[in-house]
Short mmCIF file of C-alpha atoms and ligand atoms in Angstrom, two decimals:
data_model
loop_
_atom_site.label_atom_id
_atom_site.label_comp_id
_atom_site.label_asym_id
_atom_site.label_seq_id
_atom_site.Cartn_x
_atom_site.Cartn_y
_atom_site.Cartn_z
CA MET I 187 -0.03 -0.08 0.07
CA ASN I 188 1.08 3.48 -0.53
CA LYS I 189 -1.31 5.45 1.54
CA SER I 190 0.33 8.84 0.73
CA VAL I 191 -1.13 8.61 -2.83
CA ARG I 192 -4.33 6.59 -2.55
CA LYS I 193 -6.94 5.15 -0.17
CA ALA I 194 -6.52 1.62 1.41
CA VAL I 195 -9.79 -0.17 1.16
CA ILE I 196 -10.77 -3.55 2.83
CA ALA I 197 -14.04 -4.85 1.53
CA GLY I 198 -15.98 -7.97 2.56
CA ASN I 199 -17.84 -9.91 -0.12
CA TRP I 200 -20.30 -12.06 1.74
CA LYS I 201 -21.36 -13.97 -1.36
CA MET I 202 -24.66 -15.90 -0.66
CA ASN I 203 -24.14 -16.00 3.04
CA LYS I 204 -25.93 -14.48 6.12
CA THR I 205 -29.61 -13.90 6.63
CA PRO I 206 -30.61 -10.29 7.66
CA LYS I 207 -30.53 -11.35 11.34
CA GLU I 208 -27.07 -12.88 10.88
CA ALA I 209 -25.99 -9.73 9.03
CA LYS I 210 -27.02 -7.54 12.04
CA GLU I 211 -25.00 -9.79 14.44
CA LEU I 212 -21.81 -9.71 12.28
CA LEU I 213 -21.94 -5.92 11.61
CA SER I 214 -22.78 -5.21 15.20
CA ALA I 215 -19.85 -7.24 16.37
CA ALA I 216 -17.38 -5.78 13.82
CA ALA I 217 -18.35 -2.08 13.99
CA PRO I 218 -16.92 -1.16 17.40
CA LEU I 219 -13.71 -3.07 16.60
CA VAL I 220 -12.99 -1.16 13.32
CA LYS I 221 -14.00 2.30 14.47
CA ASP I 222 -10.43 3.65 14.45
CA ALA I 223 -9.42 1.88 11.15
CA ASP I 224 -7.00 3.89 9.02
CA CYS I 225 -8.62 2.46 5.91
CA GLU I 226 -11.94 2.44 4.14
CA VAL I 227 -14.00 -0.55 5.45
CA ILE I 228 -16.79 -1.97 3.27
CA ALA I 229 -19.20 -4.80 3.68
CA CYS I 230 -20.69 -6.03 0.30
CA VAL I 231 -23.73 -8.17 1.31
CA PRO I 232 -26.61 -10.02 -0.37
CA PHE I 233 -29.54 -7.67 -1.62
CA VAL I 234 -31.89 -8.92 1.06
CA ASP I 235 -29.42 -7.77 3.81
CA LEU I 236 -28.77 -4.24 2.46
CA GLN I 237 -31.57 -2.55 4.44
CA THR I 238 -30.45 -4.13 7.66
CA ALA I 239 -26.79 -3.59 6.96
CA ILE I 240 -27.37 0.13 6.24
CA GLU I 241 -29.37 0.51 9.50
CA THR I 242 -26.85 -1.44 11.52
CA THR I 243 -23.97 0.57 10.37
CA GLN I 244 -25.52 4.03 10.64
CA GLY I 245 -23.14 6.23 12.45
CA THR I 246 -20.16 3.82 12.08
CA ASN I 247 -17.19 3.84 9.56
CA ILE I 248 -18.46 0.70 7.81
CA LYS I 249 -19.81 1.41 4.31
CA ILE I 250 -22.21 -0.86 2.59
CA GLY I 251 -22.05 -2.33 -0.88
CA ALA I 252 -24.11 -4.65 -3.13
CA GLU I 253 -22.74 -7.63 -4.91
CA ASN I 254 -24.11 -6.83 -8.44
CA CYS I 255 -26.48 -4.40 -10.26
CA HIS I 256 -28.20 -4.37 -13.57
CA TRP I 257 -27.35 -1.74 -16.19
CA ALA I 258 -30.94 -0.57 -17.03
CA GLU I 259 -32.55 1.90 -14.57
CA SER I 260 -35.85 -0.05 -14.65
CA GLY I 261 -37.87 -2.40 -16.88
CA ALA I 262 -38.68 -5.99 -17.73
CA PHE I 263 -35.70 -7.71 -16.11
CA THR I 264 -37.38 -10.06 -13.55
CA GLY I 265 -35.19 -10.83 -10.67
CA GLU I 266 -32.77 -7.95 -11.27
CA ILE I 267 -31.84 -4.95 -9.18
CA SER I 268 -30.69 -1.47 -10.66
CA ALA I 269 -28.11 0.77 -9.68
CA VAL I 270 -30.62 3.58 -9.13
CA MET I 271 -32.44 1.35 -6.68
CA LEU I 272 -29.41 0.63 -4.73
CA LYS I 273 -28.28 4.24 -4.68
CA GLU I 274 -31.62 5.44 -3.41
CA MET I 275 -31.54 3.04 -0.41
CA GLY I 276 -28.16 4.31 0.70
CA VAL I 277 -25.76 1.82 -0.89
CA GLU I 278 -22.42 3.22 -1.78
CA TYR I 279 -20.42 0.39 -3.52
CA VAL I 280 -21.11 -2.39 -5.86
CA VAL I 281 -18.97 -5.43 -6.66
CA LEU I 282 -19.05 -6.04 -10.50
CA GLY I 283 -17.67 -8.90 -12.61
CA HIS I 284 -16.87 -11.16 -9.82
CA SER I 285 -15.43 -14.47 -11.24
CA GLU I 286 -18.32 -16.26 -9.69
CA ARG I 287 -20.79 -14.14 -11.80
CA ARG I 288 -18.65 -14.66 -14.84
CA GLN I 289 -18.27 -18.41 -14.26
CA TYR I 290 -21.82 -19.42 -13.25
CA PHE I 291 -24.05 -16.57 -14.46
CA GLY I 292 -22.76 -15.73 -17.92
CA GLU I 293 -21.21 -12.46 -17.02
CA THR I 294 -18.99 -11.16 -19.85
CA ASP I 295 -16.74 -8.12 -20.13
CA GLU I 296 -19.46 -6.46 -22.15
CA THR I 297 -22.04 -6.76 -19.54
CA VAL I 298 -19.57 -5.81 -16.76
CA ASN I 299 -18.82 -2.68 -18.82
CA LYS I 300 -22.54 -1.89 -19.03
CA ARG I 301 -22.97 -2.47 -15.28
CA THR I 302 -19.87 -0.25 -14.47
CA LYS I 303 -21.27 2.60 -16.47
CA ALA I 304 -24.66 2.33 -14.93
CA ALA I 305 -23.17 2.14 -11.42
CA LEU I 306 -21.01 5.27 -12.02
CA ALA I 307 -23.96 7.16 -13.73
CA SER I 308 -25.98 6.47 -10.45
CA GLY I 309 -23.34 7.60 -8.15
CA LEU I 310 -22.30 4.07 -6.92
CA LYS I 311 -18.60 3.19 -6.60
CA PRO I 312 -17.90 -0.04 -8.51
CA ILE I 313 -15.37 -2.63 -7.38
CA VAL I 314 -14.59 -4.16 -10.68
CA CYS I 315 -13.07 -7.58 -10.46
CA VAL I 316 -10.43 -9.05 -12.89
CA GLY I 317 -8.36 -12.07 -12.78
CA GLU I 318 -6.90 -14.98 -14.84
CA LEU I 319 -7.77 -18.69 -14.60
CA LEU I 320 -5.11 -21.02 -13.60
CA TRP I 321 -4.83 -22.33 -17.19
CA GLU I 322 -4.25 -18.84 -18.39
CA ARG I 323 -1.53 -18.34 -15.75
CA ASP I 324 0.11 -21.58 -16.84
CA CYS I 325 0.06 -20.56 -20.49
CA ASN I 326 1.75 -17.30 -19.50
CA ILE I 327 -1.01 -15.06 -20.70
CA THR I 328 -2.04 -13.54 -17.45
CA GLU I 329 -1.04 -9.98 -18.56
CA GLU I 330 -2.97 -10.35 -21.81
CA VAL I 331 -6.01 -11.58 -19.99
CA ILE I 332 -5.91 -8.75 -17.39
CA ALA I 333 -5.24 -6.10 -20.02
CA ARG I 334 -8.18 -7.26 -22.02
CA GLN I 335 -10.43 -7.15 -19.08
CA ILE I 336 -9.33 -3.74 -17.92
CA LYS I 337 -9.75 -2.26 -21.43
CA LEU I 338 -13.19 -3.75 -21.89
CA ASP I 339 -14.61 -3.45 -18.43
CA LEU I 340 -13.60 0.23 -18.30
CA TRP I 341 -14.44 1.00 -21.97
CA ASP I 342 -15.85 4.61 -22.22
CA VAL I 343 -15.23 5.27 -18.44
CA THR I 344 -13.86 8.79 -18.17
CA GLU I 345 -10.78 9.81 -16.26
CA GLU I 346 -13.12 11.73 -13.83
CA GLU I 347 -15.19 8.61 -13.34
CA LEU I 348 -12.10 6.46 -12.79
CA LYS I 349 -11.77 8.30 -9.47
CA ASN I 350 -14.79 6.39 -8.17
CA VAL I 351 -13.61 2.97 -9.56
CA ILE I 352 -11.76 0.27 -7.37
CA ILE I 353 -10.14 -2.44 -9.19
CA ALA I 354 -9.92 -5.91 -7.40
CA TYR I 355 -7.30 -8.29 -8.77
CA GLU I 356 -8.68 -11.70 -8.03
CA PRO I 357 -6.82 -14.68 -9.66
CA VAL I 358 -9.60 -17.12 -10.15
CA TRP I 359 -7.52 -19.96 -8.90
CA ALA I 360 -7.14 -18.24 -5.57
CA ILE I 361 -10.74 -17.54 -4.75
CA GLY I 362 -12.29 -19.79 -2.10
CA THR I 363 -9.56 -22.40 -2.57
CA GLY I 364 -7.28 -21.49 0.19
CA LYS I 365 -4.55 -20.98 -2.32
CA THR I 366 -3.32 -17.46 -2.06
CA ALA I 367 -1.19 -15.64 -4.72
CA THR I 368 2.22 -14.93 -3.28
CA ALA I 369 2.64 -11.28 -2.32
CA GLU I 370 5.27 -11.05 -5.24
CA GLN I 371 2.59 -12.50 -7.70
CA ALA I 372 -0.09 -10.14 -6.27
CA GLN I 373 2.26 -7.04 -6.55
CA GLU I 374 3.36 -8.04 -10.02
CA VAL I 375 -0.19 -8.12 -11.47
CA CYS I 376 -1.55 -5.01 -9.41
CA ALA I 377 1.51 -3.09 -10.81
CA PHE I 378 0.67 -4.40 -14.23
CA ILE I 379 -2.99 -3.21 -13.83
CA ARG I 380 -1.61 0.27 -12.84
CA LYS I 381 0.62 0.34 -15.97
CA THR I 382 -2.28 -0.53 -18.05
CA LEU I 383 -4.40 2.24 -16.47
CA ALA I 384 -1.64 4.74 -17.00
CA GLN I 385 -1.66 3.85 -20.69
CA LEU I 386 -5.33 4.13 -21.05
CA TYR I 387 -5.61 7.32 -18.88
CA THR I 388 -2.65 9.16 -17.58
CA PRO I 389 0.05 8.02 -15.04
CA ALA I 390 -1.35 10.56 -12.44
CA ALA I 391 -4.89 9.05 -12.88
CA ALA I 392 -3.47 5.46 -12.45
CA GLN I 393 -1.56 6.49 -9.35
CA GLY I 394 -4.80 7.48 -7.64
CA VAL I 395 -6.76 4.20 -8.26
CA THR I 396 -7.12 1.66 -5.51
CA ILE I 397 -6.23 -1.76 -6.56
CA GLN I 398 -7.17 -4.59 -4.23
CA TYR I 399 -6.03 -8.14 -4.02
CA GLY I 400 -8.52 -10.83 -3.48
CA GLY I 401 -8.17 -14.57 -3.23
CA SER I 402 -8.02 -16.44 0.17
CA MET I 403 -6.73 -13.30 1.83
CA ASN I 404 -6.95 -13.85 5.69
CA ASP I 405 -5.67 -12.82 9.03
CA SER I 406 -2.50 -14.68 8.54
CA ASN I 407 -1.35 -13.44 5.02
CA ALA I 408 -2.89 -9.98 4.90
CA ASP I 409 0.24 -8.25 6.48
CA GLU I 410 2.54 -9.65 3.74
CA LEU I 411 0.20 -8.96 0.77
CA LEU I 412 -0.52 -5.42 2.06
CA SER I 413 3.08 -4.54 2.50
CA LYS I 414 3.37 -4.48 -1.37
CA GLU I 415 3.50 -1.00 -3.03
CA ASP I 416 0.54 -1.59 -5.43
CA VAL I 417 -1.71 -3.78 -3.29
CA ASP I 418 -3.93 -1.15 -1.83
CA GLY I 419 -6.32 -3.34 0.13
CA GLY I 420 -8.20 -6.52 -0.16
CA LEU I 421 -11.61 -8.02 -1.30
CA ILE I 422 -12.26 -10.57 1.22
CA GLY I 423 -14.70 -13.55 0.72
CA GLY I 424 -14.49 -16.34 3.38
CA ALA I 425 -12.72 -14.42 5.99
CA SER I 426 -15.15 -11.45 5.91
CA LEU I 427 -17.83 -13.92 7.45
CA VAL I 428 -16.08 -14.08 10.77
CA ALA I 429 -15.84 -10.72 12.64
CA GLU I 430 -12.48 -11.39 14.33
CA LYS I 431 -10.81 -12.48 11.03
CA PHE I 432 -12.23 -9.56 9.07
CA VAL I 433 -11.30 -7.05 11.85
CA ALA I 434 -7.75 -8.49 11.90
CA ILE I 435 -7.35 -7.77 8.12
CA VAL I 436 -8.71 -4.22 8.63
CA LYS I 437 -6.04 -3.79 11.39
CA ALA I 438 -3.42 -5.09 9.04
CA ALA I 439 -4.46 -2.43 6.45
CA SER I 440 -4.48 0.21 9.19
CA LYS I 441 -0.80 -0.11 10.00
C1 LIG K 1483 -14.10 -13.09 -3.15
O1 LIG K 1483 -15.17 -13.69 -3.06
O2 LIG K 1483 -13.91 -12.14 -3.74
C2 LIG K 1483 -12.95 -13.76 -2.57
C3 LIG K 1483 -11.67 -13.34 -2.69
O3 LIG K 1483 -13.21 -15.00 -1.83
P1 LIG K 1483 -12.09 -15.76 -0.80
O4 LIG K 1483 -11.51 -14.68 0.11
O5 LIG K 1483 -12.96 -16.59 0.06
O6 LIG K 1483 -11.12 -16.38 -1.57
#
């Protein structure tokens, strides 16, 4: 992390876990323990937990995010939720292009781009996820894959809008597997993402973008991952479901 030039951000991605009652318990336990955090703290929660999460974190420094949004403002999209709806209820962030959405729900770079544009237009801050498959890493095309995702997912996003975008580098092989990228691997790709942003925008704009690492980050490996210059925080799945583990990662990012 280089906190002198950009914000450190620790975000939990709860995936399809926690009922509203459980959400209240988890957030009530975590909030007093992160009140002095020297980083942004976000909980991205299932749609049905959003209202409870917003109410429970009122007056605390935990911000609330959703786990996806549709690109249209409204219309015949049964089962979908728009960015406008999320914004109106007080949601601030939204995870987009998570590998589980890409893998199980047909998400493509084109739809990630449409969702990103819609989120930004509504005043939500997107956490845009990119990452290579193990096969792609083994074939030595990690940089090609990441550059393509960044270019397509951020197509038509202006330099001004980029200030509200967080990128999460999540190697697909490290998500929910217990296999973490080494701190060196995480740094290498996060630095490559920044270089790609510098080419697409300007070096100054790229320096300001928060780039998180995600993939089995936990209370034991957070310190090392976060010690790297271009790793500005974490998107945390499994470990965000246990208050003590999530708080320990927030503390690591607050050093
Ligand atoms: C995630 O869901 O974004 C994630 C990184 O999961 P985990 O920490 O469980 O690997």
